Short mmCIF file of C-alpha atoms in Angstrom, two decimals:
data_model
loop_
_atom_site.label_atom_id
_atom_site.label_comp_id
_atom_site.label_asym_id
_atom_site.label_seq_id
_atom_site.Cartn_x
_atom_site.Cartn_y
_atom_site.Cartn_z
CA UNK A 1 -1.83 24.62 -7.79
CA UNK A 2 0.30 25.71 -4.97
CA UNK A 3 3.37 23.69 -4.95
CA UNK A 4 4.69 24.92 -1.25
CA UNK A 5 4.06 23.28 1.71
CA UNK A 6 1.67 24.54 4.55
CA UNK A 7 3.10 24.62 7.96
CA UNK A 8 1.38 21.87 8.63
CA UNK A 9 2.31 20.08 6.69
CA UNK A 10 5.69 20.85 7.20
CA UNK A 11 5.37 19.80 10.84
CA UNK A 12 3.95 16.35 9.64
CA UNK A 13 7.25 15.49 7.61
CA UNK A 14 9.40 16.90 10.27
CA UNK A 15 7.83 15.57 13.39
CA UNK A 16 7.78 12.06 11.61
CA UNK A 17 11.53 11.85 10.45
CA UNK A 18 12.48 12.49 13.84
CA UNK A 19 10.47 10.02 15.42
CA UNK A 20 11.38 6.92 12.56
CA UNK A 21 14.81 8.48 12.99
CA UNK A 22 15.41 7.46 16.26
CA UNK A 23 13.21 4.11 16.32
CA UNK A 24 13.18 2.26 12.79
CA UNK A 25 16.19 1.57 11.55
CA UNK A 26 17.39 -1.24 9.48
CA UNK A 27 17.83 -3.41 12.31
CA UNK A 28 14.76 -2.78 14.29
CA UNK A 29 12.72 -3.21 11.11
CA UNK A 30 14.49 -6.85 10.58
CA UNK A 31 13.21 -7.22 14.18
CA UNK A 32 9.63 -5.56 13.57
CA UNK A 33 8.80 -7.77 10.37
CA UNK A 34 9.77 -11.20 12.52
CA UNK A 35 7.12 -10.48 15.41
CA UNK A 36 3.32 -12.66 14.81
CA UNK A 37 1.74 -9.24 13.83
CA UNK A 38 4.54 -7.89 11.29
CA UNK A 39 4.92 -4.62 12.40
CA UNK A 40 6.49 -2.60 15.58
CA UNK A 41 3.18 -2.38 17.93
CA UNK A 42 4.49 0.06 19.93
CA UNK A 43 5.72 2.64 17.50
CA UNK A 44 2.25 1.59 15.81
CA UNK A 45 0.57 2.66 18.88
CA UNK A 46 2.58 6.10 18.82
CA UNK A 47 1.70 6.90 15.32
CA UNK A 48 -2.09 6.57 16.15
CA UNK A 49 -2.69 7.69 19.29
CA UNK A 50 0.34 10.91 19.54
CA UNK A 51 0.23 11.69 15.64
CA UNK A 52 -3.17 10.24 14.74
CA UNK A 53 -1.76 8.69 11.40
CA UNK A 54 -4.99 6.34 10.65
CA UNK A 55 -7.09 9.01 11.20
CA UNK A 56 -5.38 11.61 9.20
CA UNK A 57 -7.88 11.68 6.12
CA UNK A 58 -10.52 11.21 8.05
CA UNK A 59 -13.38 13.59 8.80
CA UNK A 60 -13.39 14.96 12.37
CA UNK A 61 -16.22 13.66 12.95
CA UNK A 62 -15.47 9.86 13.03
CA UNK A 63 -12.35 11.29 15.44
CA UNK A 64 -9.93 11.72 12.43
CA UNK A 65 -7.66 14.84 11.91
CA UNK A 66 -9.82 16.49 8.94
CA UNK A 67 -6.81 16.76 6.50
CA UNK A 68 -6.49 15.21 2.94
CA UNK A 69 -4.87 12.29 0.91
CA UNK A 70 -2.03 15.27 0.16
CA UNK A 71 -1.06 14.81 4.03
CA UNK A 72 -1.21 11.14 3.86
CA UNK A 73 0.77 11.07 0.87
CA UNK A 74 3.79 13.34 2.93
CA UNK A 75 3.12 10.77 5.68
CA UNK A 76 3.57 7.67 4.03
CA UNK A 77 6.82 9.30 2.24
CA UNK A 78 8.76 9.46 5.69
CA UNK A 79 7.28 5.84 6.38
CA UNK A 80 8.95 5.05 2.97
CA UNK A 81 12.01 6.23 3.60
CA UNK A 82 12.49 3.55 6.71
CA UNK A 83 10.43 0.78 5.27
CA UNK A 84 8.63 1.49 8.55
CA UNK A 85 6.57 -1.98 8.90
CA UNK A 86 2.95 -0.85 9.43
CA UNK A 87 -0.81 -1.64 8.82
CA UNK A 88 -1.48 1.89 7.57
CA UNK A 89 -1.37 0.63 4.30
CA UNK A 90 -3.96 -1.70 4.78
CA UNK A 91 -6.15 0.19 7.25
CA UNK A 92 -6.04 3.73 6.17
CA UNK A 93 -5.57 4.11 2.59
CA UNK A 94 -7.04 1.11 1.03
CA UNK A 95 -9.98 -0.07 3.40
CA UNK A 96 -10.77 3.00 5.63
CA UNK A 97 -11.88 5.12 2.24
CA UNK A 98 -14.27 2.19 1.59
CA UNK A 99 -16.28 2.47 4.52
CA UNK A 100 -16.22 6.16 4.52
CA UNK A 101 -18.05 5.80 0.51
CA UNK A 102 -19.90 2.94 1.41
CA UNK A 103 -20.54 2.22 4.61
CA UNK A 104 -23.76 3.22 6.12
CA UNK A 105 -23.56 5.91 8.89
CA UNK A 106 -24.16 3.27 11.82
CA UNK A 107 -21.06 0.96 10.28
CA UNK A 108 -18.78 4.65 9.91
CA UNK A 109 -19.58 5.82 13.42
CA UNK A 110 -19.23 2.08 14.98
CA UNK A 111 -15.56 1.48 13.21
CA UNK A 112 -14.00 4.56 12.07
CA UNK A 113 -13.40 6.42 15.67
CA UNK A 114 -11.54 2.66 16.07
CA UNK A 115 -9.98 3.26 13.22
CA UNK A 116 -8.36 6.40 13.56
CA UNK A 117 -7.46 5.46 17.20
CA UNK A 118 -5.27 2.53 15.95
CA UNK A 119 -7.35 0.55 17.94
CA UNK A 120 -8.91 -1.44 14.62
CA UNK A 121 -6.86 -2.41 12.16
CA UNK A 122 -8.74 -3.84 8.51
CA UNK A 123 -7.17 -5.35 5.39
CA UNK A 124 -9.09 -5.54 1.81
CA UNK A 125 -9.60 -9.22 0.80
CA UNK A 126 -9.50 -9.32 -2.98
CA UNK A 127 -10.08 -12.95 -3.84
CA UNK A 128 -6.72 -14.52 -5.71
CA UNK A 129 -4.23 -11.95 -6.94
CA UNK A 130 -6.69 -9.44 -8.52
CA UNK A 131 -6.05 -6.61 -6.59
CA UNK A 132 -4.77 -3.53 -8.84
CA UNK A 133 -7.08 -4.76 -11.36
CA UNK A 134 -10.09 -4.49 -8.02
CA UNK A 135 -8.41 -0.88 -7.56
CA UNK A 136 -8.65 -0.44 -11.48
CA UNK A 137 -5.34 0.60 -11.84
CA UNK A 138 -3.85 -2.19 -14.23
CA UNK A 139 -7.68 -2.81 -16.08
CA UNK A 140 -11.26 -2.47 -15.95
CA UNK A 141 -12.49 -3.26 -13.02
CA UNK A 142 -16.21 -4.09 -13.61
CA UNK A 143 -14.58 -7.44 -15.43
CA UNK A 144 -14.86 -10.84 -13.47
CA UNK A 145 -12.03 -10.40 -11.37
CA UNK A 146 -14.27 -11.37 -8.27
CA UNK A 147 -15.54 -14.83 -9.79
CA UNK A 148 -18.04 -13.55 -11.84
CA UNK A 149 -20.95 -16.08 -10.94
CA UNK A 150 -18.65 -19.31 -11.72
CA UNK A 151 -16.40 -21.28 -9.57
CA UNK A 152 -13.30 -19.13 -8.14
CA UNK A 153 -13.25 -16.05 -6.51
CA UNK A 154 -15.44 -15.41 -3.70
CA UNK A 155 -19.11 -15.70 -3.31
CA UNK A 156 -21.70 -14.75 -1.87
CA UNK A 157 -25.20 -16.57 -0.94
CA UNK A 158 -28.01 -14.47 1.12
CA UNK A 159 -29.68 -16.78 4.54
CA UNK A 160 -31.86 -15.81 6.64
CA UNK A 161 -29.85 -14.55 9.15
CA UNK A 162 -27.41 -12.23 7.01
CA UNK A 163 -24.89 -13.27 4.15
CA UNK A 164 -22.50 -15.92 3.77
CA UNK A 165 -19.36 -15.88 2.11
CA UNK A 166 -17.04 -18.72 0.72
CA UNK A 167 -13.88 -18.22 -1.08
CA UNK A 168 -10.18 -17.74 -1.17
CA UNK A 169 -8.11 -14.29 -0.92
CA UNK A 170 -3.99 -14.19 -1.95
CA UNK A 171 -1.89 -11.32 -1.30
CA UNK A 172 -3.64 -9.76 1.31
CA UNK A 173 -2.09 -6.86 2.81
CA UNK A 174 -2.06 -7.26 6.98
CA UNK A 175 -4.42 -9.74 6.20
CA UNK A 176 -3.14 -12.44 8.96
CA UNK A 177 -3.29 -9.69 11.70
CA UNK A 178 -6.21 -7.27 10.59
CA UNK A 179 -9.48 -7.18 13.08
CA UNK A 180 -11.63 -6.11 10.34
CA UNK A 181 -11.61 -7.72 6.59
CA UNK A 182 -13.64 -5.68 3.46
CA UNK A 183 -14.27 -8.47 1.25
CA UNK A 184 -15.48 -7.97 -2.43
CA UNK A 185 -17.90 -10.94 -3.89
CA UNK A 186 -20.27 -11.70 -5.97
CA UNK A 187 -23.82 -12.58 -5.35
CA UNK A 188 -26.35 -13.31 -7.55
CA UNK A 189 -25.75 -16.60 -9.36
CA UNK A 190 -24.31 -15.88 -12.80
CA UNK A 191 -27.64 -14.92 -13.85
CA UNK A 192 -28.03 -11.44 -11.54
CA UNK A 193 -24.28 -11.34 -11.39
CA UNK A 194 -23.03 -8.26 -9.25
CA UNK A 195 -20.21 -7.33 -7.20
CA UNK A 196 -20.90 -6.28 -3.16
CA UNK A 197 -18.51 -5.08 -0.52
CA UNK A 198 -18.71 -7.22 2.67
CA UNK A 199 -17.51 -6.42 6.57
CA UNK A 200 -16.12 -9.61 8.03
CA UNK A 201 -15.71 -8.38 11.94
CA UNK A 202 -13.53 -10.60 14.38
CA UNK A 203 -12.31 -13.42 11.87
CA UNK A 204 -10.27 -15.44 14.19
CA UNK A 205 -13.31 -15.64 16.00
CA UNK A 206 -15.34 -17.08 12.80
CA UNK A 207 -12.11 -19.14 12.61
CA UNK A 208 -13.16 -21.41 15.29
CA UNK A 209 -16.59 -21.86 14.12
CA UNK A 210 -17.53 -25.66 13.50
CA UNK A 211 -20.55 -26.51 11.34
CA UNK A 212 -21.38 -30.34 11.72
CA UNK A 213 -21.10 -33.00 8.98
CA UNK A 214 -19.54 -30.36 6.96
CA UNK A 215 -15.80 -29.78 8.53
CA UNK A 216 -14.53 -27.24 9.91
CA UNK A 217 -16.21 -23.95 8.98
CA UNK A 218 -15.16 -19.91 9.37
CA UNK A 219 -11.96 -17.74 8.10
CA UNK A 220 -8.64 -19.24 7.68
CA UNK A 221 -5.90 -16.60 7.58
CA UNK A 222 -1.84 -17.64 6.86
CA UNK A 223 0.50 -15.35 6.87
CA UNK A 224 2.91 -15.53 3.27
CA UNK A 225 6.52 -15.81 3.08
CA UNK A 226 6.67 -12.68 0.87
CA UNK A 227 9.78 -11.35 -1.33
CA UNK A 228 9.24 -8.06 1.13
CA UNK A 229 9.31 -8.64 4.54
CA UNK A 230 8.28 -5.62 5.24
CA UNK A 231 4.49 -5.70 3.27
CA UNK A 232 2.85 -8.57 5.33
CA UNK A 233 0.85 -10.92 3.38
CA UNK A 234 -1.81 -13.78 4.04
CA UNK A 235 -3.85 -15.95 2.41
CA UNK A 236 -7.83 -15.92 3.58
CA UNK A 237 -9.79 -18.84 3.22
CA UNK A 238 -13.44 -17.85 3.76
CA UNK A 239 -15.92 -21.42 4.69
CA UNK A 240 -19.19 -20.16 4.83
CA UNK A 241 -17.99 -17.12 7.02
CA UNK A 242 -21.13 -14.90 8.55
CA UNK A 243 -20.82 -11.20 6.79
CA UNK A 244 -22.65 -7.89 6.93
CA UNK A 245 -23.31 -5.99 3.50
CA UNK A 246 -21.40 -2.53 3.76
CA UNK A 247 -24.11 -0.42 3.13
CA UNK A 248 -26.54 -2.10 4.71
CA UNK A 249 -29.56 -3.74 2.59
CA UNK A 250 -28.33 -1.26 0.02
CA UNK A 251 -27.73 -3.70 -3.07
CA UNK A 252 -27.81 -0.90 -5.48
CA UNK A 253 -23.85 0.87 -4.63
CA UNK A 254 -21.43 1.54 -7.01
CA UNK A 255 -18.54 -0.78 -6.10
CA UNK A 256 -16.48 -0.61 -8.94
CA UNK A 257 -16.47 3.21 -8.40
CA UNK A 258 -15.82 2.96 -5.11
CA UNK A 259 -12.89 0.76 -5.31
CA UNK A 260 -11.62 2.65 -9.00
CA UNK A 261 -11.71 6.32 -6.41
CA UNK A 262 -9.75 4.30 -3.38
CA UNK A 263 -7.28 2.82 -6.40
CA UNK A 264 -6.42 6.01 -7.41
CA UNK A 265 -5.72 7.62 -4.14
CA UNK A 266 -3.36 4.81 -2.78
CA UNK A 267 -1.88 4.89 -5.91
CA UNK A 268 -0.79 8.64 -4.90
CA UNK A 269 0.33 7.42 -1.48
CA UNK A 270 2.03 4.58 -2.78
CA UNK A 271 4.04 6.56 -5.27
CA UNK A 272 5.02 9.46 -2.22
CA UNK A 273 6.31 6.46 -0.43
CA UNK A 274 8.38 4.50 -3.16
CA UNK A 275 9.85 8.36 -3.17
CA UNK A 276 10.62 8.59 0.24
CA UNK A 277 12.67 5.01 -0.21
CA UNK A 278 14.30 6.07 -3.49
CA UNK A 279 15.28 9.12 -1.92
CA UNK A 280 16.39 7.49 1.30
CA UNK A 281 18.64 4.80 -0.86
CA UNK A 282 20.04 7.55 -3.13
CA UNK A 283 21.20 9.39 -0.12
CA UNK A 284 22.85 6.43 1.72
CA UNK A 285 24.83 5.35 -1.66
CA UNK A 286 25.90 8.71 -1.77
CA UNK A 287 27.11 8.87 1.71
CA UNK A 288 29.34 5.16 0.79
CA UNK A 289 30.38 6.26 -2.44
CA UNK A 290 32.13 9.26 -0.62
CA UNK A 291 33.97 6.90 1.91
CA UNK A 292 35.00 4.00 -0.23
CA UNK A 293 38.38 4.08 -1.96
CA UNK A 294 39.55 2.63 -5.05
CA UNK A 295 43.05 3.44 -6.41
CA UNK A 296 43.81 5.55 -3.35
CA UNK A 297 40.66 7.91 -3.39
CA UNK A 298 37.20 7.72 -3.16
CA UNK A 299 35.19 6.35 -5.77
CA UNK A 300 32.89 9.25 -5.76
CA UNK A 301 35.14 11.68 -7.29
CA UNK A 302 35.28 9.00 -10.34
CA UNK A 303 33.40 10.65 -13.57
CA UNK A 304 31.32 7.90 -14.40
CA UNK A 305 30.39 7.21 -10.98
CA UNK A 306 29.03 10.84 -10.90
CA UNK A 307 27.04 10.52 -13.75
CA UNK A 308 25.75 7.27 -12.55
CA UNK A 309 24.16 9.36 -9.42
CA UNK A 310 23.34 12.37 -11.49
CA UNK A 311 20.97 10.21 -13.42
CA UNK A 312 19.31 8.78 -9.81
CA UNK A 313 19.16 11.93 -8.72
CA UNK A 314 16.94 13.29 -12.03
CA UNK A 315 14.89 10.31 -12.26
CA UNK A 316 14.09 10.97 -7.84
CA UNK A 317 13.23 14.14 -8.39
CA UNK A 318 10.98 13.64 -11.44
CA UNK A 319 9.04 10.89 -9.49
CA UNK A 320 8.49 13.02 -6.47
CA UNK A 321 7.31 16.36 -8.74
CA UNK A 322 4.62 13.66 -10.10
CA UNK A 323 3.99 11.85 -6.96
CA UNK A 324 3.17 15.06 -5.22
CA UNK A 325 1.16 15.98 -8.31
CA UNK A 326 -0.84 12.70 -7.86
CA UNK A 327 -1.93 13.48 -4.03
CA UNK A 328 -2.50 17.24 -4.79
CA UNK A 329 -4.96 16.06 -7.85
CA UNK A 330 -6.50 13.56 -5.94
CA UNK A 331 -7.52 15.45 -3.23
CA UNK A 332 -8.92 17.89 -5.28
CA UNK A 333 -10.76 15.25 -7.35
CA UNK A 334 -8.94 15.07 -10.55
CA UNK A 335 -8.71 11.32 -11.60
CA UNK A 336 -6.79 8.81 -13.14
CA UNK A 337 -3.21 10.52 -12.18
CA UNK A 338 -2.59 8.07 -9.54
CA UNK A 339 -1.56 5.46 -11.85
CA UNK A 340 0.99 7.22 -13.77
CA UNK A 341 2.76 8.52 -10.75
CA UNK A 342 2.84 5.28 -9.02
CA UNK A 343 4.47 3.57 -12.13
CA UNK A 344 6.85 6.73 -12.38
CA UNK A 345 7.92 6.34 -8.05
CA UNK A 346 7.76 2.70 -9.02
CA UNK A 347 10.37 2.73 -11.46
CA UNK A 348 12.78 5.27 -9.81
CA UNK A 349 13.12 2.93 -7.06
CA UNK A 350 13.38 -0.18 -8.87
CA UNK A 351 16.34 1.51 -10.70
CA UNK A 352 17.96 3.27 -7.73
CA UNK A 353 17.50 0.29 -5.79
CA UNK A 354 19.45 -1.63 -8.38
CA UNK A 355 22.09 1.07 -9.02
CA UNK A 356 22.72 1.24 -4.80
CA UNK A 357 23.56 -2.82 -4.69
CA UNK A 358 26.31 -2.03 -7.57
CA UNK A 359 27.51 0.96 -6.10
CA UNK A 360 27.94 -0.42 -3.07
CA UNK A 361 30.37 -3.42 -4.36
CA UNK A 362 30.53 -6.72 -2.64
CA UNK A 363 28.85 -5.85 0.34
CA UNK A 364 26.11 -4.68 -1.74
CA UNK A 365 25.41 -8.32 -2.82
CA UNK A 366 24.58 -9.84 0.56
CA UNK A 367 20.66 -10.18 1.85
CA UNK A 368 22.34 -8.76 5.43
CA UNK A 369 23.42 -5.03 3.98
CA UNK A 370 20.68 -2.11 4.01
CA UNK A 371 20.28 -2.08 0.28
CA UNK A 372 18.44 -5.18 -0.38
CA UNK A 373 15.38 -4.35 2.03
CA UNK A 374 15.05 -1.42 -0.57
CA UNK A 375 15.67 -3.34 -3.93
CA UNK A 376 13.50 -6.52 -2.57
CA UNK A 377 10.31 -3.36 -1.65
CA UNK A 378 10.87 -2.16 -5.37
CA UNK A 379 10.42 -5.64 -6.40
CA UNK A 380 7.95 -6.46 -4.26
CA UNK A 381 5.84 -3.20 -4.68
CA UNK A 382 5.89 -4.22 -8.59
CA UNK A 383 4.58 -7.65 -8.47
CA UNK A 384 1.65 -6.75 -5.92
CA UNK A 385 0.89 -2.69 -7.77
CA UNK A 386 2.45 -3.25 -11.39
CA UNK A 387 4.00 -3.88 -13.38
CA UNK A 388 5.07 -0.51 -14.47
CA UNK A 389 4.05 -1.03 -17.92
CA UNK A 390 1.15 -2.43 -17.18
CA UNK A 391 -0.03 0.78 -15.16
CA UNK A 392 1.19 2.87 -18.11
CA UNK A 393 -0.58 1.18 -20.58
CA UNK A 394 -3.64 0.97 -18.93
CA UNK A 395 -3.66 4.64 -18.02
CA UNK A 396 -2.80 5.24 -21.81
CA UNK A 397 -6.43 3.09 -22.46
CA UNK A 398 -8.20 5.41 -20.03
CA UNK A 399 -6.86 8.53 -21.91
CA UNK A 400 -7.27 7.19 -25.22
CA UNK A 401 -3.92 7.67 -26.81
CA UNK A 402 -3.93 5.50 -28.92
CA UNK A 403 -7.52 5.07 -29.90
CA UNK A 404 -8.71 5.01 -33.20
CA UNK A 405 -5.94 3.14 -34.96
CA UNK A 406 -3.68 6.83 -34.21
CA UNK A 407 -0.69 7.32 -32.70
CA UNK A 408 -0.28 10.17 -30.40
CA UNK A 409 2.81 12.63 -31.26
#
């Protein structure tokens, strides 16, 4: 492994903190995460069509930038360290990676060029609150997390004109604004019962469907009043909603694996970006500790508040030596690392997060000051990726550490 940085890669971080710099701060991310879509469009639209952010994992062929989940990962770091409001989340690292696995090369050359020109955004619709255990990051993910066959989760029933879909998604990512929904379900009865990946194209269009003597029939989307503003989240109601098969008449993919591979490489993103916020946080209590006075100097010079940031500053750096680990490994197709340096980001922030709203006194305490976006995306991050134990022991499962009635020393 080669732990330096490529000048390009260099460029990527740099050319990125300028621009958030200068147009997402805390203020005009309050503002962002308050518009209908959730997000800035017009920095959105600069980090598509000048940097080519969606695109930058995608092949060059499909008009993406040809680099790896290693640049995404140094991407989505800078975005971290703003809380920059976005649907690359959503679009680039969770559903993107889908179609380019399963898609067939029609449905990649139709949507990905869209894709990487921020002109299509997609979400992933995991039906109720399944989805780290759909990405298998917090359990197996060939379980029933889908419905299984029986009532709950989302279904799927094949017409003659296609597939139909009815069910309920929670906690999905940009799912209120996205133009494009991947939607796991299960077909087959509970007999043949299997899990398929579905494209739901234009669903506020479906949305206004009506089928008569039935009600009203088509996708529902409402937006969430989430503990993080800035992750936008929706609920999807899916009434008999008209859906193409990723894949095409291709019954026979591996979705599990699919989903397991994209699980593990947003993990790595995910954990470069709780970095990027920890790191951001750390630096801005710094910064206060060094101006505010107690006893007529500043409370930095105080011993214990040194050791109090000495500590942040380990548990930072450890994080961001595993999170850039995780997108290294992952590009070069080691697996199941993701997971461990997602819960390892996860918890420096969470902690550093905590440690900035006592540090910074009484201000600290009120939902206005700069500190709580960051302690309300640790907390948020956990409930919808974690919890942190939950991705440790499950990664401990994978690896076997504690099979066979031993304990590892």
């Amino acid at each position: 492994m080669d732990a330096t940085f490529t000048a390009e890669q260099d460029e990527i971080r740099r050319t990125l903190r300028e621009l958030l710099l200068k147009r997402c701060g805390p203020e005009e991310v309050r503002t962002a995460v308050r518009t209908e879509g959730g997000y800035d469009s017009a920095l959105w639209e600069t980090l598509a069509q000048q940097l080519g952010l969606p695109g930058l994992a995608f092949p060059e062929a499909y008009g993406g930038v040809g680099c790896s989940v290693t640049e995404l990962a140094l991407a989505s770091e800078e975005l971290g360290r703003t809380l920059a409001p976005s649907p690359l989340l959503a679009t680039a690292v969770l559903s993107a990676p889908l179609l380019l696995a399963l898609g067939t090369e029609a449905q990649r050359a139709a949507l990905l060029p869209r894709i990487a020109s921020g002109e299509l955004t997609a979400a992933l619709a995991v039906s109720g609150a399944s989805l780290t255990t759909a990405l298998g990051l917090t359990g197996d993910n060939r379980g029933d997390w889908a419905g299984g066959g029986r009532a709950g989760g989302v279904q799927a029933r094949r017409t003659d004109g296609g597939w139909r879909l009815y069910g309920q998604a929670d906690q999905v990512l940009d799912g209120h604004s996205a133009d494009l929904l991947l939607v796991p379900a299960h077909a087959g009865g509970f007999a043949r019962s299997r899990t398929l990946l579905f494209l739901v194209r234009d669903p506020l269009v479906q949305g206004s469907l009506v089928q008569d003597g039935s009600g009203s029939a088509g996708a529902t989307r409402v937006r969430l009043t989430s503990l993080d503003e800035t992750r936008s989240q929706a609920r999807i109601q899916l009434r008999d909603v008209e859906a193409e098969l990723l894949g095409g008449e291709d019954e026979s993919a591996d979705v599990a694996a699919a989903l397991a591979s994209v699980g593990d490489s947003a993990a790595a993103v995910l954990a470069a970006e709780a970095v990027g916020a920890a790191d951001r946080v750390l630096e801005r209590t710094v910064e206060y500790v060094k101006q505010r006075e107690q006893f007529g100097r500043a409370i930095g010079s105080f011993q214990a508040v040194k050791h109090r940031l000495a500590d942040l500053y380990v548990q930072v750096q450890a994080a961001r030596s595993a999170a850039y680990y995780a997108a290294w490994a992952t590009a070069a197709g080691e697996e199941r690392v993701g997971g461990l340096a997602l819960a390892q980001a996860l918890e420096a922030l969470r902690i550093t997060s905590s440690e900035a709203v006592q540090l910074h006194g009484g201000i600290g305490f009120t939902w206005e000051h700069e500190a709580h976006l960051y302690f309300k995306r640790a907390a948020g991050d956990e409930l919808l990726f974690g919890p942190v134990h939950r991705l440790r022991g499950h990664a401990a499962d994978a690896a076997r550490l504690f099979g066979g009635g031993e304990v590892a020393v």
